[in-house]
Amino acid sequence: MHNSQVNTSLPLNLSSEIDEGKSAEFWRLGDVVVRRIGFGAKRLAGPGRDGADVQERAVALLRRAIELGVNHLDTAAFYPSHGPEGQTHFESLDWANEVIRRALAPYPEELVIATKVGPMKDRLARPDELRGLVEAELQALGLDVLDVVYLRLHGVKSIAEHFGALAELQAKGMIRQLGVSNVRVEQLQEAREIAPVVAVQNRYSVGFGRVNDEILGVCGELGIAFVPFFALTAESREAGGVPDSDAVQAIADRHGATAAQVRLAWTLSRGNHVLAIPGTSSQQHLEENLQAGDLILSPDDLAVLDAITD
């Protein structure tokens, strides 16, 4: 975390763990090191309406995540304050960011906050609008510089103009590292010709892997982090309340694990460069998700999971 104040009451000390031979649990995003299991803020609010109780629970959950060693938070201005979990709301911009600031600022020194810009209500922002979005993220989070900013795309062929605009903001010191999201291999290559890319965030999960297998492999070859969204649940289950597949549940039962832990373990098995950012509004689920790195799936388990189609 690179801001003018550091919170010593929420300490994170990762260097000792890396020195103790646990480096496989970590990945380097440019000049910062993160745990491979982080936390995504998209489902932070839960299914209820916004209110003081929702915010207090979210604040407590974020602080608990830091206590458990999470040092990679993934957020966005358009993450919702209410409604079905995972649903995007442009009517409550910056809710998640402001809750993160309330819970954790001044931030622990080793905390990395990644955010994304691009989507606006009903359209993609123009390149000349990206600076305003970045400035709004800085203000909402209470930061001097953003650690990682993804350019989140939809419906465009060339990303050069948009990514070039973010690269200019990086050169001005507003952004430390750049990523791209929802992209194809050729778009990643286009971005890398403009500025270094430290991470790609695309949809990837049990049952929805094949379409992004190529870019996952390319990221591994290039030393770029691959950060799946919808890794914890298939898109059809993002709102919660829908049972997991029998095959996933059977593997979970055999290991004494949860279905979510199985899905996360499968995600992490795709390569050391793959980072998980499971989101939840439940402290119990948070703690379960963070234990997924200890679950070792057998070759037979992996073969079954590879064959699933959601």
Short mmCIF file of C-alpha atoms in Angstrom, two decimals, residues 231-232 259-269 276 292-293:
data_model
loop_
_atom_site.label_atom_id
_atom_site.label_comp_id
_atom_site.label_asym_id
_atom_site.label_seq_id
_atom_site.Cartn_x
_atom_site.Cartn_y
_atom_site.Cartn_z
CA ALA A 231 -14.27 -18.56 -9.68
CA LEU A 232 -16.22 -19.25 -6.51
CA ALA A 259 -18.08 -27.02 -2.55
CA ALA A 260 -16.64 -23.51 -2.62
CA GLN A 261 -13.32 -24.80 -1.28
CA VAL A 262 -13.23 -27.42 -4.04
CA ARG A 263 -13.86 -24.79 -6.69
CA LEU A 264 -11.16 -22.54 -5.27
CA ALA A 265 -8.66 -25.40 -4.98
CA TRP A 266 -9.31 -26.27 -8.64
CA THR A 267 -8.77 -22.63 -9.59
CA LEU A 268 -5.45 -22.46 -7.75
CA SER A 269 -4.35 -25.75 -9.36
CA ALA A 276 -8.27 -16.23 -6.35
CA ALA A 292 -8.98 -23.67 0.33
CA GLY A 293 -5.26 -23.37 -0.30
#
